[in-house]
Coordinates of C-alpha atoms in Angstrom, one line a residue:
M1 CA 98.5 104.4 89.5
T2 CA 98.0 106.6 92.6
G3 CA 94.8 104.8 93.3
Y4 CA 96.4 101.5 92.9
W5 CA 99.0 102.1 95.6
G6 CA 96.4 103.9 97.7
W7 CA 94.2 100.8 97.8
A8 CA 97.3 98.7 98.6
G9 CA 98.1 101.0 101.5
A10 CA 94.6 101.0 102.8
A11 CA 94.6 97.2 102.7
G12 CA 97.8 97.1 104.8
L13 CA 96.4 99.7 107.2
T14 CA 93.2 97.6 107.6
S15 CA 95.0 94.3 108.1
A16 CA 97.4 95.8 110.7
A17 CA 94.5 97.3 112.6
L18 CA 92.7 94.0 112.7
Y19 CA 95.8 92.1 113.8
L20 CA 96.6 94.6 116.5
S21 CA 93.2 94.4 118.0
V22 CA 94.4 91.3 119.8
V23 CA 98.2 92.0 120.0
L24 CA 97.4 95.2 121.9
G25 CA 95.3 93.3 124.5
S26 CA 91.7 93.6 123.3
P27 CA 90.2 90.2 124.3
G28 CA 86.9 90.8 122.7
A29 CA 88.5 91.5 119.3
F30 CA 89.4 87.9 118.5
L31 CA 87.0 87.7 115.6
L32 CA 88.5 90.9 114.1
A33 CA 91.9 89.6 114.3
Y34 CA 90.8 86.4 112.6
L35 CA 90.0 88.6 109.5
A36 CA 93.4 90.2 109.4
P37 CA 94.4 88.2 106.3
L38 CA 91.3 89.3 104.4
P39 CA 92.6 92.7 103.3
L40 CA 95.9 91.2 102.2
F41 CA 94.1 88.6 100.1
L42 CA 91.9 91.2 98.6
A43 CA 94.9 93.2 97.6
G44 CA 96.6 90.3 95.9
L45 CA 93.5 88.7 94.3
A46 CA 92.1 92.0 93.0
L47 CA 95.2 94.1 92.3
G48 CA 98.1 91.7 92.0
L49 CA 101.1 90.4 93.8
S50 CA 102.8 93.8 93.9
A51 CA 99.9 95.3 95.7
L52 CA 99.9 92.6 98.3
L53 CA 103.6 93.0 99.0
A54 CA 103.2 96.7 99.3
A55 CA 100.2 96.2 101.7
G56 CA 102.2 93.7 103.7
A57 CA 105.2 95.9 104.0
A58 CA 103.1 98.9 105.1
A59 CA 101.3 96.7 107.7
C60 CA 104.5 95.3 109.1
V61 CA 105.8 98.9 109.7
I62 CA 102.4 99.8 111.3
V63 CA 102.4 96.8 113.6
A64 CA 106.0 97.5 114.8
L65 CA 105.3 101.1 115.5
A66 CA 101.9 100.7 117.1
S67 CA 103.0 97.7 119.3
G68 CA 106.5 98.9 119.9
S69 CA 107.7 95.4 119.2
V70 CA 109.7 94.1 116.3
I71 CA 108.7 90.6 117.4
A72 CA 105.1 91.3 116.9
A73 CA 105.9 92.6 113.4
G74 CA 107.9 89.5 112.7
L75 CA 105.1 87.3 113.8
Y76 CA 102.8 89.2 111.5
L77 CA 105.2 88.8 108.6
G78 CA 105.5 85.1 109.2
I79 CA 101.9 84.1 109.8
E80 CA 100.2 86.6 107.6
V81 CA 102.2 88.3 104.8
L82 CA 104.6 85.5 103.6
P83 CA 102.2 82.7 103.4
I84 CA 99.5 84.7 101.7
A85 CA 102.1 86.1 99.2
V86 CA 103.1 82.5 98.3
L87 CA 99.4 81.4 97.9
V88 CA 98.4 84.5 95.9
R89 CA 101.5 84.2 93.6
Q90 CA 100.5 80.6 92.8
A91 CA 96.8 81.3 92.6
L92 CA 97.4 83.9 89.8
L93 CA 99.5 81.5 87.7
S94 CA 97.7 80.4 84.4
R95 CA 98.6 78.9 81.1
P96 CA 96.7 78.6 77.8
V97 CA 94.4 75.5 77.5
V98 CA 95.8 73.1 75.0
G99 CA 93.2 72.4 72.4
G100 CA 90.8 74.9 74.0
V101 CA 88.8 75.4 70.8
A102 CA 88.4 71.7 70.2
D103 CA 87.3 71.0 73.8
G104 CA 84.7 73.8 73.8
A105 CA 86.8 76.1 76.1
G106 CA 87.2 78.8 73.4
A107 CA 90.1 80.5 71.9
G108 CA 92.5 82.0 74.4
A109 CA 91.1 80.1 77.3
L110 CA 93.3 79.8 80.4
E111 CA 94.0 77.0 82.8
W112 CA 94.5 78.4 86.3
Y113 CA 96.6 77.0 89.1
P114 CA 94.4 74.2 90.6
V115 CA 92.6 74.8 94.0
G116 CA 93.7 71.4 95.1
R117 CA 97.4 72.3 94.7
L118 CA 96.8 75.5 96.6
T119 CA 95.3 73.5 99.4
G120 CA 98.2 71.1 99.5
L121 CA 100.6 74.1 99.4
L122 CA 98.8 75.7 102.4
V123 CA 98.9 72.5 104.4
A124 CA 102.5 71.8 103.5
M125 CA 103.6 75.3 104.8
A126 CA 101.9 74.7 108.1
A127 CA 103.5 71.3 108.4
A128 CA 107.0 72.6 107.5
V129 CA 106.7 75.3 110.1
L130 CA 105.5 72.8 112.7
V131 CA 108.6 70.6 112.0
V132 CA 110.9 73.6 112.2
I133 CA 109.4 74.5 115.6
W134 CA 109.9 70.9 116.8
L135 CA 113.5 70.9 115.8
V136 CA 114.1 74.3 117.5
F137 CA 112.8 72.9 120.8
A138 CA 114.3 69.4 120.4
G139 CA 117.2 70.3 122.7
S140 CA 115.1 71.8 125.5
E141 CA 114.0 69.7 128.5
G142 CA 111.0 67.6 127.4
G143 CA 111.4 68.8 123.8
L144 CA 108.4 70.5 122.2
E145 CA 105.9 68.6 124.2
G146 CA 107.5 69.6 127.5
T147 CA 107.6 73.2 126.4
V148 CA 103.9 73.2 125.4
Q149 CA 103.0 71.6 128.8
M150 CA 104.8 74.4 130.5
F151 CA 103.2 77.0 128.3
L152 CA 99.7 75.7 128.9
N153 CA 100.4 75.2 132.7
A154 CA 101.4 78.9 133.0
G155 CA 98.5 80.0 131.0
L156 CA 96.0 78.2 133.1
Q157 CA 97.3 79.3 136.5
G158 CA 94.9 82.2 136.7
M159 CA 91.9 79.9 135.8
L160 CA 93.0 77.4 138.4
Q161 CA 93.2 80.0 141.1
A162 CA 89.8 81.5 140.1
G163 CA 88.1 78.1 140.1
G164 CA 89.7 76.9 143.3
A165 CA 91.2 73.8 141.7
E166 CA 94.6 72.4 142.6
A167 CA 97.4 72.3 140.0
E168 CA 97.9 68.6 140.6
E169 CA 94.2 68.0 139.6
M170 CA 94.8 69.6 136.3
T171 CA 98.0 67.9 135.3
P172 CA 96.3 65.1 133.4
A173 CA 94.1 67.5 131.5
I174 CA 97.1 69.7 130.6
A175 CA 99.0 66.7 129.4
L176 CA 96.1 65.7 127.3
M177 CA 95.8 69.2 125.8
A178 CA 99.5 69.3 125.1
A179 CA 99.4 66.0 123.2
L180 CA 97.9 67.6 120.1
F181 CA 98.2 71.4 120.9
P182 CA 100.7 72.3 118.2
G183 CA 98.8 70.4 115.5
I184 CA 95.5 71.8 116.4
A185 CA 97.0 75.4 116.5
A186 CA 98.5 74.8 113.0
A187 CA 95.2 73.3 111.7
S188 CA 93.3 76.3 113.0
W189 CA 95.8 78.6 111.1
V190 CA 95.1 76.6 107.9
V191 CA 91.4 77.1 108.4
M192 CA 91.8 80.8 109.0
I193 CA 93.9 81.4 105.9
A194 CA 91.6 79.2 103.7
V195 CA 88.4 81.0 105.0
N196 CA 89.9 84.5 104.4
G197 CA 91.2 83.5 101.0
A198 CA 87.8 82.3 99.9
L199 CA 86.1 85.3 101.3
A200 CA 88.5 87.6 99.5
Q201 CA 88.0 85.9 96.2
G202 CA 84.2 86.0 96.7
L203 CA 84.3 89.7 97.4
A204 CA 86.6 90.4 94.5
S205 CA 84.3 88.4 92.2
R206 CA 81.2 90.1 93.5
F207 CA 82.6 93.5 92.5
G208 CA 84.1 92.3 89.2
R209 CA 87.8 92.9 90.4
N210 CA 89.0 89.3 90.5
L211 CA 92.1 88.5 88.6
R212 CA 91.2 84.8 88.2
P213 CA 87.9 82.9 88.1
S214 CA 86.6 81.6 91.3
P215 CA 87.4 77.9 91.6
D216 CA 84.7 75.3 92.0
M217 CA 85.0 73.6 95.4
A218 CA 83.6 70.4 94.0
T219 CA 86.6 70.1 91.6
L220 CA 89.3 70.1 94.3
E221 CA 91.8 67.3 93.7
L222 CA 94.7 67.0 96.2
P223 CA 98.2 66.0 95.1
R224 CA 98.6 62.3 95.7
V225 CA 101.9 62.9 97.6
L226 CA 99.9 64.2 100.5
L227 CA 98.3 60.7 101.2
G228 CA 101.8 59.2 101.5
A229 CA 102.8 61.9 103.9
L230 CA 99.6 61.3 105.9
V231 CA 100.4 57.6 106.2
V232 CA 104.0 58.3 107.2
A233 CA 102.8 60.7 109.9
A234 CA 100.3 58.1 111.2
V235 CA 102.9 55.4 111.4
V236 CA 105.5 57.6 113.0
G237 CA 102.9 58.9 115.5
L238 CA 101.8 55.4 116.4
V239 CA 105.2 53.6 116.7
A240 CA 107.9 56.1 117.1
P241 CA 109.0 56.9 120.7
D242 CA 108.9 60.2 122.6
G243 CA 109.6 63.4 120.5
L244 CA 109.5 61.7 117.1
G245 CA 106.1 60.1 117.8
Y246 CA 104.9 63.5 119.2
I247 CA 105.6 65.4 116.0
G248 CA 104.1 62.5 114.0
R249 CA 100.8 62.8 115.7
N250 CA 100.7 66.5 115.4
L251 CA 101.6 66.4 111.7
L252 CA 98.8 63.9 111.2
V253 CA 96.3 66.6 112.5
V254 CA 97.8 69.2 110.1
L255 CA 97.8 66.9 107.1
G256 CA 94.4 65.7 107.9
M257 CA 93.1 69.2 107.1
A258 CA 93.8 68.7 103.5
Y259 CA 91.5 65.7 103.4
L260 CA 88.9 67.7 105.3
F261 CA 88.7 70.0 102.3
A262 CA 88.9 67.1 99.9
G263 CA 85.9 65.5 101.8
L264 CA 83.9 68.8 101.6
A265 CA 84.6 68.8 97.8
V266 CA 82.9 65.4 97.7
V267 CA 80.0 66.7 99.7
H268 CA 79.7 69.8 97.5
G269 CA 79.9 67.7 94.4
F270 CA 77.0 65.5 95.5
I271 CA 74.8 68.2 97.1
L272 CA 75.1 70.6 94.2
R273 CA 73.1 68.1 92.1
L274 CA 70.1 68.5 94.5
T275 CA 67.4 71.1 94.6
A276 CA 67.7 72.3 98.1
R277 CA 71.6 72.5 97.9
Q278 CA 72.1 75.7 99.8
V279 CA 70.1 74.5 102.8
L280 CA 71.8 71.1 102.8
L281 CA 75.3 72.7 102.7
V282 CA 74.3 75.0 105.6
V283 CA 73.2 71.9 107.5
V284 CA 76.5 70.0 106.8
Y285 CA 78.7 73.0 108.0
V286 CA 76.6 73.6 111.1
T287 CA 76.6 70.0 112.1
M288 CA 80.4 69.9 111.8
V289 CA 80.8 73.0 113.9
L290 CA 78.3 72.0 116.6
F291 CA 79.3 68.3 117.0
G292 CA 82.9 68.1 115.9
W293 CA 83.0 64.3 115.2
P294 CA 81.5 64.7 111.7
V295 CA 84.8 66.4 110.7
L296 CA 86.5 63.0 111.0
L297 CA 83.9 61.4 108.8
V298 CA 84.4 64.1 106.1
M299 CA 88.3 63.6 106.3
L300 CA 87.7 59.9 105.7
L301 CA 85.5 60.7 102.8
G302 CA 88.3 62.9 101.3
I303 CA 90.7 59.9 101.7
L304 CA 88.4 57.5 100.1
D305 CA 87.7 59.9 97.3
Q306 CA 91.4 60.1 96.4
L307 CA 91.8 56.3 96.6
F308 CA 88.6 55.3 94.7
G309 CA 87.4 58.4 92.8
L310 CA 84.1 58.8 94.5
R311 CA 83.2 62.0 92.7
R312 CA 83.8 60.4 89.3
R313 CA 81.6 57.5 90.3
F314 CA 78.7 59.3 92.1
A315 CA 78.9 63.1 92.0
G316 CA 78.3 63.8 88.3
P317 CA 78.8 67.2 86.8
T318 CA 79.0 70.3 89.1
Q319 CA 76.9 73.4 88.7
G320 CA 79.0 76.5 88.2
E321 CA 81.3 78.4 90.4
E322 CA 81.0 78.7 94.2

């Protein structure tokens, strides 16, 4: 039992240290801060929800004391601990497979919370927070969009002075950045949480400490309600005026992330049938990172898969865990 809480405390300390690498002003430590969710996920997926909550509580105290800011600790609680706790709690849910023996699953087989629902939950949390932020700034001058423009303008002042550019010259560029900045920030958070969760599950599985089997990416199936939400966000973003259209466009970016994962599931399902699957998967991911626009194609693939069942038609059986 001592070792259990010791590992939980170590996870909290490590996560807090990674998080504080940027909060305390270390610009070169961005990649370290990106991994701050990893120890929390490891505690939860290898030791359980109680260990995760203990690690999160310890980390919040460390962040507050080290930074001297309750706000920093509150941000850490909101963007790291609470969402990860919700995801881990759901990920560890299971139920007996009905008719497991007859289906070949074996006696006592368990059905775990689907990875597609975890993806939908993650995206829904990001969208909900985005809506709350939009409502908070609805009464300010210019609403959320005006606030974002002011924030970007203030942040770019130093760059403008260093480059010798006039503020008026940068106004159109700042307005363009502000148009989708909240959605892109929320989408980046979704990717960060998803990547760290996958890394943690992989590490726990490698050392035989995983509490649930690793899900197969190729089996990811999104809840259909997400497609309706995506359509509504697109319509609102296109036709609604001012602030309502602004939040619609930014929600479209966030909800689209779910279909990026769904599209990648289609890609995995097809490529895993091929001989050089590892090389091909690396090529796909590198192409997306380098060029950007293939991400939109993968999202479209995810939407088409939910509408027409592309994996059931073309992908065939998958080949084990990923």
